[in-house]
mmCIF file of C-alpha atoms in Angstrom:
data_model
loop_
_atom_site.group_PDB
_atom_site.id
_atom_site.type_symbol
_atom_site.label_atom_id
_atom_site.label_comp_id
_atom_site.label_asym_id
_atom_site.label_seq_id
_atom_site.Cartn_x
_atom_site.Cartn_y
_atom_site.Cartn_z
ATOM 1 C CA MET A 27 102.231 126.536 58.118
ATOM 2 C CA ARG A 28 101.579 124.548 54.966
ATOM 3 C CA ASN A 29 102.822 121.729 53.670
ATOM 4 C CA ILE A 30 106.248 122.510 52.146
ATOM 5 C CA ALA A 31 106.756 118.837 49.841
ATOM 6 C CA GLY A 32 106.348 119.772 46.209
ATOM 7 C CA ASN A 33 103.823 117.123 44.759
ATOM 8 C CA PRO A 34 103.241 115.631 47.948
ATOM 9 C CA GLY A 35 100.781 112.805 46.723
ATOM 10 C CA PHE A 36 102.677 112.368 43.489
ATOM 11 C CA GLU A 37 99.568 113.529 41.235
ATOM 12 C CA LEU A 38 100.964 115.532 38.744
ATOM 13 C CA ASP A 39 101.731 114.313 35.563
ATOM 14 C CA LYS A 40 105.407 114.491 35.974
ATOM 15 C CA PRO A 41 107.250 113.727 39.237
ATOM 16 C CA GLU A 42 108.956 117.017 39.615
ATOM 17 C CA PRO A 43 110.097 118.618 41.766
ATOM 18 C CA TRP A 44 111.041 115.163 42.962
ATOM 19 C CA MET A 45 114.036 113.916 41.368
ATOM 20 C CA LEU A 46 114.148 110.384 40.333
ATOM 21 C CA THR A 47 117.283 108.208 39.850
ATOM 22 C CA GLY A 48 117.874 104.827 39.107
ATOM 23 C CA THR A 49 116.298 103.262 35.917
ATOM 24 C CA ARG A 50 113.426 102.007 37.228
ATOM 25 C CA ALA A 51 111.972 104.747 39.853
ATOM 26 C CA SER A 52 108.672 105.476 38.610
ATOM 27 C CA LEU A 53 104.780 106.960 39.285
ATOM 28 C CA THR A 54 102.129 104.002 39.228
ATOM 29 C CA GLU A 55 98.391 104.134 39.168
ATOM 30 C CA ASN A 56 98.538 100.661 41.291
ATOM 31 C CA GLY A 57 98.116 100.053 44.864
ATOM 32 C CA VAL A 58 98.164 103.886 45.957
ATOM 33 C CA ARG A 59 97.206 105.184 49.099
ATOM 34 C CA SER A 60 95.182 107.908 48.045
ATOM 35 C CA GLY A 61 94.286 110.123 44.693
ATOM 36 C CA ARG A 62 95.526 108.542 41.456
ATOM 37 C CA ALA A 63 99.176 107.912 41.860
ATOM 38 C CA ALA A 64 102.199 106.879 44.036
ATOM 39 C CA LEU A 65 105.760 106.435 43.979
ATOM 40 C CA HIS A 66 107.146 103.060 42.900
ATOM 41 C CA LEU A 67 110.529 102.093 43.963
ATOM 42 C CA VAL A 68 112.633 99.308 43.200
ATOM 43 C CA PRO A 69 116.313 98.167 43.776
ATOM 44 C CA GLY A 70 118.556 101.025 43.107
ATOM 45 C CA ALA A 71 115.779 103.721 42.577
ATOM 46 C CA ARG A 72 115.366 106.790 44.695
ATOM 47 C CA ALA A 73 113.677 110.039 44.564
ATOM 48 C CA VAL A 74 114.933 113.259 46.079
ATOM 49 C CA GLN A 75 113.636 116.900 46.683
ATOM 50 C CA LEU A 76 115.554 119.769 47.545
ATOM 51 C CA LEU A 77 113.809 121.734 50.315
ATOM 52 C CA ARG A 78 115.291 125.718 49.807
ATOM 53 C CA ARG A 79 116.103 128.024 52.796
ATOM 54 C CA LEU A 80 114.723 126.284 55.802
ATOM 55 C CA GLU A 81 115.251 127.936 59.162
ATOM 56 C CA PRO A 82 118.401 126.805 61.021
ATOM 57 C CA GLY A 83 117.721 125.100 64.338
ATOM 58 C CA ALA A 84 113.788 125.030 63.777
ATOM 59 C CA LEU A 85 112.124 121.808 64.111
ATOM 60 C CA TYR A 86 110.560 120.135 60.765
ATOM 61 C CA VAL A 87 108.187 117.028 60.471
ATOM 62 C CA ALA A 88 108.304 115.243 57.579
ATOM 63 C CA ARG A 89 105.552 112.226 57.648
ATOM 64 C CA GLY A 90 105.043 110.001 54.840
ATOM 65 C CA TRP A 91 103.374 106.847 53.938
ATOM 66 C CA LEU A 92 105.674 103.841 53.200
ATOM 67 C CA HIS A 93 104.461 100.474 51.888
ATOM 68 C CA SER A 94 107.207 97.847 51.733
ATOM 69 C CA VAL A 95 106.038 95.375 49.363
ATOM 70 C CA LYS A 96 109.211 93.543 49.904
ATOM 71 C CA GLY A 97 112.471 94.499 52.181
ATOM 72 C CA LYS A 98 112.303 97.897 53.698
ATOM 73 C CA ALA A 99 111.741 101.370 52.659
ATOM 74 C CA GLU A 100 113.399 104.086 54.099
ATOM 75 C CA MET A 101 112.836 108.472 54.339
ATOM 76 C CA THR A 102 116.030 110.147 54.955
ATOM 77 C CA TYR A 103 117.219 113.879 55.122
ATOM 78 C CA ALA A 104 120.606 115.579 54.645
ATOM 79 C CA GLU A 105 121.994 119.324 54.766
ATOM 80 C CA THR A 106 123.508 119.658 51.194
ATOM 81 C CA HIS A 107 126.540 120.892 52.871
ATOM 82 C CA LYS A 108 127.111 118.014 54.607
ATOM 83 C CA GLU A 109 125.252 115.062 52.941
ATOM 84 C CA THR A 110 127.124 112.207 54.474
ATOM 85 C CA ASN A 111 124.793 112.953 57.504
ATOM 86 C CA GLY A 112 122.190 111.224 55.563
ATOM 87 C CA LYS A 113 123.749 108.085 56.581
ATOM 88 C CA LEU A 114 123.491 108.475 59.969
ATOM 89 C CA LEU A 115 120.055 110.091 60.507
ATOM 90 C CA PHE A 116 117.370 108.122 59.027
ATOM 91 C CA ALA A 117 113.914 107.000 59.831
ATOM 92 C CA GLY A 118 111.327 104.290 58.323
ATOM 93 C CA ALA A 119 112.850 101.226 58.139
ATOM 94 C CA ARG A 120 109.869 98.656 57.582
ATOM 95 C CA SER A 121 109.279 95.138 57.440
ATOM 96 C CA GLY A 122 106.958 93.726 54.462
ATOM 97 C CA THR A 123 103.927 94.096 56.156
ATOM 98 C CA GLY A 124 101.852 94.632 52.838
ATOM 99 C CA LYS A 125 100.262 97.915 53.824
ATOM 100 C CA TYR A 126 100.569 101.537 54.149
ATOM 101 C CA GLU A 127 102.185 102.618 57.350
ATOM 102 C CA LEU A 128 103.050 106.114 58.360
ATOM 103 C CA THR A 129 106.584 107.089 59.137
ATOM 104 C CA THR A 130 107.669 110.133 60.958
ATOM 105 C CA LEU A 131 111.173 111.914 60.511
ATOM 106 C CA LEU A 132 111.937 114.663 62.738
ATOM 107 C CA PHE A 133 114.841 116.979 61.818
ATOM 108 C CA ARG A 134 116.413 120.519 62.581
ATOM 109 C CA PRO A 135 118.668 121.967 59.859
ATOM 110 C CA GLU A 136 122.173 123.103 60.717
ATOM 111 C CA LEU A 137 124.235 125.608 59.269
ATOM 112 C CA ALA A 138 127.700 124.970 57.793
ATOM 113 C CA SER A 139 130.476 126.008 60.347
ATOM 114 C CA GLY A 140 131.467 129.441 59.569
ATOM 115 C CA SER A 141 128.518 130.227 57.308
ATOM 116 C CA SER A 142 126.877 133.570 56.923
ATOM 117 C CA LEU A 143 123.900 132.457 55.425
ATOM 118 C CA GLY A 144 120.597 132.900 57.224
ATOM 119 C CA ALA A 145 118.818 129.480 55.542
ATOM 120 C CA VAL A 146 119.681 125.903 54.731
ATOM 121 C CA ASP A 147 118.964 123.658 51.527
ATOM 122 C CA VAL A 148 118.239 120.214 52.633
ATOM 123 C CA LYS A 149 117.523 116.943 50.376
ATOM 124 C CA LEU A 150 114.919 114.542 51.718
ATOM 125 C CA SER A 151 115.190 111.267 50.013
ATOM 126 C CA LEU A 152 112.992 108.004 49.500
ATOM 127 C CA TYR A 153 114.338 104.605 48.768
ATOM 128 C CA THR A 154 114.428 101.223 49.840
ATOM 129 C CA GLU A 155 117.204 99.845 52.394
ATOM 130 C CA ASP A 156 120.650 98.605 50.752
ATOM 131 C CA ASN A 157 118.851 99.707 47.525
ATOM 132 C CA LYS A 158 117.142 96.111 47.775
ATOM 133 C CA GLY A 159 113.355 95.118 47.740
ATOM 134 C CA GLU A 160 110.272 97.311 46.345
ATOM 135 C CA ALA A 161 108.043 100.006 47.818
ATOM 136 C CA LEU A 162 105.023 102.211 46.978
ATOM 137 C CA ILE A 163 105.372 105.576 48.874
ATOM 138 C CA ASP A 164 102.381 108.166 49.143
ATOM 139 C CA ASP A 165 101.290 111.607 50.581
ATOM 140 C CA ILE A 166 104.240 113.263 51.904
ATOM 141 C CA ASP A 167 103.623 115.908 54.381
ATOM 142 C CA ILE A 168 106.618 118.594 55.786
ATOM 143 C CA ARG A 169 105.881 121.066 57.720
ATOM 144 C CA ARG A 170 107.344 122.871 61.121
ATOM 145 C CA GLY A 171 106.902 121.489 64.411
ATOM 146 C CA GLU A 172 107.427 122.554 68.126
ATOM 147 C CA LEU A 173 107.493 120.711 71.247
ATOM 148 C CA VAL A 174 104.897 121.501 73.782
ATOM 149 C CA GLY A 175 103.982 119.891 76.856
ATOM 150 C CA PRO A 176 106.268 118.218 79.772
ATOM 151 C CA ASP A 177 108.592 115.336 79.450
ATOM 152 C CA LEU A 178 106.547 112.024 79.595
ATOM 153 C CA LEU A 179 109.357 110.171 80.656
ATOM 154 C CA GLY A 180 110.243 112.369 83.870
ATOM 155 C CA ALA A 181 113.716 111.293 83.836
ATOM 156 C CA VAL A 182 116.332 114.008 84.625
ATOM 157 C CA GLN A 183 119.412 111.774 84.173
ATOM 158 C CA PHE A 184 120.201 107.973 83.901
ATOM 159 C CA ASP A 185 121.026 106.855 87.048
ATOM 160 C CA GLN A 186 120.475 103.346 88.726
ATOM 161 C CA ARG A 187 116.975 104.333 89.900
ATOM 162 C CA GLU A 188 116.292 105.267 86.256
ATOM 163 C CA LEU A 189 117.765 102.128 85.020
ATOM 164 C CA GLU A 190 115.559 99.808 87.006
ATOM 165 C CA ARG A 191 112.683 101.056 85.043
ATOM 166 C CA TRP A 192 114.078 99.609 81.574
ATOM 167 C CA LYS A 193 113.676 96.489 80.367
ATOM 168 C CA THR A 194 117.453 95.335 79.927
ATOM 169 C CA GLY A 195 117.128 92.087 77.658
ATOM 170 C CA THR A 196 120.769 90.706 77.189
ATOM 171 C CA THR A 197 122.458 94.130 76.954
ATOM 172 C CA GLU A 198 123.868 94.128 80.219
ATOM 173 C CA PRO A 199 123.869 97.730 81.112
ATOM 174 C CA VAL A 200 126.012 99.177 83.999
ATOM 175 C CA VAL A 201 125.670 102.640 85.323
ATOM 176 C CA VAL A 202 128.878 104.967 84.741
ATOM 177 C CA PRO A 203 128.598 107.449 87.325
ATOM 178 C CA ASP A 204 130.501 110.553 85.854
ATOM 179 C CA GLY A 205 130.385 109.170 82.193
ATOM 180 C CA GLY A 206 127.177 111.305 81.133
ATOM 181 C CA PRO A 207 127.718 114.781 78.716
ATOM 182 C CA GLY A 208 127.421 116.909 81.423
ATOM 183 C CA GLY A 209 129.873 114.807 84.184
ATOM 184 C CA GLY A 210 126.658 113.340 85.659
ATOM 185 C CA PRO A 211 125.785 109.284 85.357
ATOM 186 C CA CYS A 212 124.939 107.798 82.227
ATOM 187 C CA VAL A 213 124.064 104.042 81.392
ATOM 188 C CA LYS A 214 126.348 102.090 78.826
ATOM 189 C CA LEU A 215 125.419 98.816 77.195
ATOM 190 C CA MET A 216 127.512 95.903 76.869
ATOM 191 C CA LYS A 217 126.006 93.504 75.113
ATOM 192 C CA LYS A 218 124.109 92.693 71.759
ATOM 193 C CA GLY A 219 120.191 92.930 72.248
ATOM 194 C CA TYR A 220 117.409 95.482 73.225
ATOM 195 C CA PHE A 221 117.392 97.993 75.914
ATOM 196 C CA SER A 222 113.602 99.224 76.138
ATOM 197 C CA PHE A 223 111.037 101.204 77.621
ATOM 198 C CA ALA A 224 107.191 101.015 77.314
ATOM 199 C CA LEU A 225 105.557 104.412 77.731
ATOM 200 C CA GLU A 226 101.748 104.334 78.139
ATOM 201 C CA GLY A 227 99.200 107.171 78.312
ATOM 202 C CA LEU A 228 99.807 108.665 74.871
ATOM 203 C CA ALA A 229 97.099 110.296 72.618
ATOM 204 C CA PRO A 230 96.167 108.435 69.427
ATOM 205 C CA ASP A 231 96.795 110.199 65.988
ATOM 206 C CA THR A 232 99.404 112.662 67.748
ATOM 207 C CA THR A 233 103.140 113.167 66.856
ATOM 208 C CA TYR A 234 105.767 112.719 69.557
ATOM 209 C CA ALA A 235 109.623 113.198 69.888
ATOM 210 C CA ALA A 236 111.945 111.216 71.898
ATOM 211 C CA THR A 237 115.446 112.820 72.595
ATOM 212 C CA ALA A 238 118.209 110.946 74.082
ATOM 213 C CA TRP A 239 122.247 111.938 74.563
ATOM 214 C CA VAL A 240 124.003 109.061 72.949
ATOM 215 C CA ARG A 241 127.724 108.280 71.895
ATOM 216 C CA GLY A 242 128.928 104.814 70.464
ATOM 217 C CA ALA A 243 129.286 102.924 67.359
ATOM 218 C CA TRP A 244 126.384 101.907 65.017
ATOM 219 C CA PHE A 245 123.657 100.994 67.276
ATOM 220 C CA ARG A 246 119.941 102.002 66.849
ATOM 221 C CA PHE A 247 117.599 104.587 68.860
ATOM 222 C CA GLY A 248 114.038 103.588 67.871
ATOM 223 C CA ALA A 249 110.245 103.382 68.473
ATOM 224 C CA SER A 250 107.789 100.551 67.884
ATOM 225 C CA GLY A 251 104.241 99.368 68.755
ATOM 226 C CA TYR A 252 102.752 102.754 68.516
ATOM 227 C CA GLY A 253 100.078 101.439 65.763
ATOM 228 C CA SER A 254 102.797 101.378 63.346
ATOM 229 C CA ARG A 255 105.818 98.564 62.798
ATOM 230 C CA THR A 256 109.099 100.740 63.943
ATOM 231 C CA ASP A 257 110.627 104.552 63.165
ATOM 232 C CA HIS A 258 114.490 104.410 64.167
ATOM 233 C CA ILE A 259 117.752 106.229 63.517
ATOM 234 C CA SER A 260 121.215 104.903 63.258
ATOM 235 C CA ILE A 261 124.011 106.157 65.950
ATOM 236 C CA ASN A 262 127.572 106.499 64.901
ATOM 237 C CA SER A 263 129.395 109.280 67.177
ATOM 238 C CA PRO A 264 132.586 109.367 69.227
ATOM 239 C CA ALA A 265 131.211 111.924 71.532
ATOM 240 C CA PHE A 266 128.209 112.469 72.806
ATOM 241 C CA VAL A 267 125.440 114.107 70.740
ATOM 242 C CA PRO A 268 121.515 114.630 71.071
ATOM 243 C CA ARG A 269 119.252 112.462 68.541
ATOM 244 C CA THR A 270 115.822 112.582 68.237
ATOM 245 C CA ILE A 271 113.335 110.228 66.852
ATOM 246 C CA GLY A 272 109.835 110.935 65.565
ATOM 247 C CA PHE A 273 106.885 108.716 65.675
ATOM 248 C CA THR A 274 102.933 109.218 65.191
ATOM 249 C CA THR A 275 100.624 107.012 67.137
ATOM 250 C CA GLY A 276 97.780 105.214 65.298
ATOM 251 C CA PRO A 277 94.106 105.948 65.880
ATOM 252 C CA GLU A 278 93.677 103.393 68.377
ATOM 253 C CA SER A 279 97.235 103.558 69.958
ATOM 254 C CA ASN A 280 98.189 104.981 73.443
ATOM 255 C CA SER A 281 101.531 103.580 74.080
ATOM 256 C CA VAL A 282 104.906 103.243 72.687
ATOM 257 C CA ASN A 283 107.982 100.839 73.112
ATOM 258 C CA LEU A 284 111.250 103.230 72.915
ATOM 259 C CA TYR A 285 114.382 100.994 72.459
ATOM 260 C CA PHE A 286 118.159 100.970 71.948
ATOM 261 C CA MET A 287 119.583 98.183 69.673
ATOM 262 C CA MET A 288 122.840 96.634 69.973
ATOM 263 C CA PRO A 289 123.391 94.909 66.517
ATOM 264 C CA ALA A 290 126.485 93.229 67.648
ATOM 265 C CA ASP A 291 128.741 92.104 70.585
ATOM 266 C CA GLY A 292 132.298 94.163 71.048
ATOM 267 C CA ARG A 293 130.657 97.439 70.698
ATOM 268 C CA GLN A 294 129.407 100.068 73.528
ATOM 269 C CA ALA A 295 126.624 102.415 73.491
ATOM 270 C CA PHE A 296 126.269 105.232 76.015
ATOM 271 C CA ILE A 297 123.024 106.913 76.759
ATOM 272 C CA ASP A 298 121.590 109.555 78.742
ATOM 273 C CA SER A 299 118.745 112.279 79.421
ATOM 274 C CA VAL A 300 116.148 110.415 77.564
ATOM 275 C CA GLU A 301 112.846 112.391 77.129
ATOM 276 C CA VAL A 302 109.401 112.271 75.265
ATOM 277 C CA ARG A 303 107.516 115.177 74.086
ATOM 278 C CA ARG A 304 104.579 115.936 72.297
ATOM 279 C CA VAL A 305 104.945 117.840 68.727
ATOM 280 C CA GLU A 306 102.348 120.429 67.709
ATOM 281 C CA LEU A 307 102.644 120.707 64.062
ATOM 282 C CA ARG A 308 102.684 124.639 62.979
#
């Protein structure tokens, strides 16, 4: 399948089909990753592209090179019929590393409730976190993907045995025997901190999907240490939902650190059925 992003390298004389919002979103010839132009974002600036008639339930892989000159850059998506979801599903948060890094965003478009349409329109947005900072973005690639091969974590459920394989930090996790989405055990995080797992034996230059069933108020599910800094999504759901993050290993990387991050005390996060599988691009 071809790259379905229009003007993916920002090489045309005009930004279309990207819609630039804010007073200082622009194309620049300075600091490009490839070709002659890149997208330049400053506080309040945003670039949005409408992807039409995507297949409901199919896996799509959006990858782009983000350079956080100052602050963090982000890439998000939202179905046009429920755009508020874009606030809950975001990837590509970057600290100011001073170089381009590859960020990966996986999504499955969903039809609106009761819709008789056979396709979904999606908006892909590029901007800086909290509309602060400065970023360069180049070489966007969006195509279909498929999960292939076995689950590399090999965990059927999150019981006490599985918990002992994870680094718990200060999160004070406990196993809830019947608290999972299917009535089985799950883990509950009680305190601020990181709950993480180091997975070895990955292939370089390969895209992977990590999926977990999660519920709770405003915590993060992410991946780091795979050749780039961090890709993550934010979780905010009162009921268990499956959530997936994507990451692409670097040319010399064969490992990843998966994590759940509690940003503050006084909240609870519930996690179950974490799995990691390779993504084959179509």
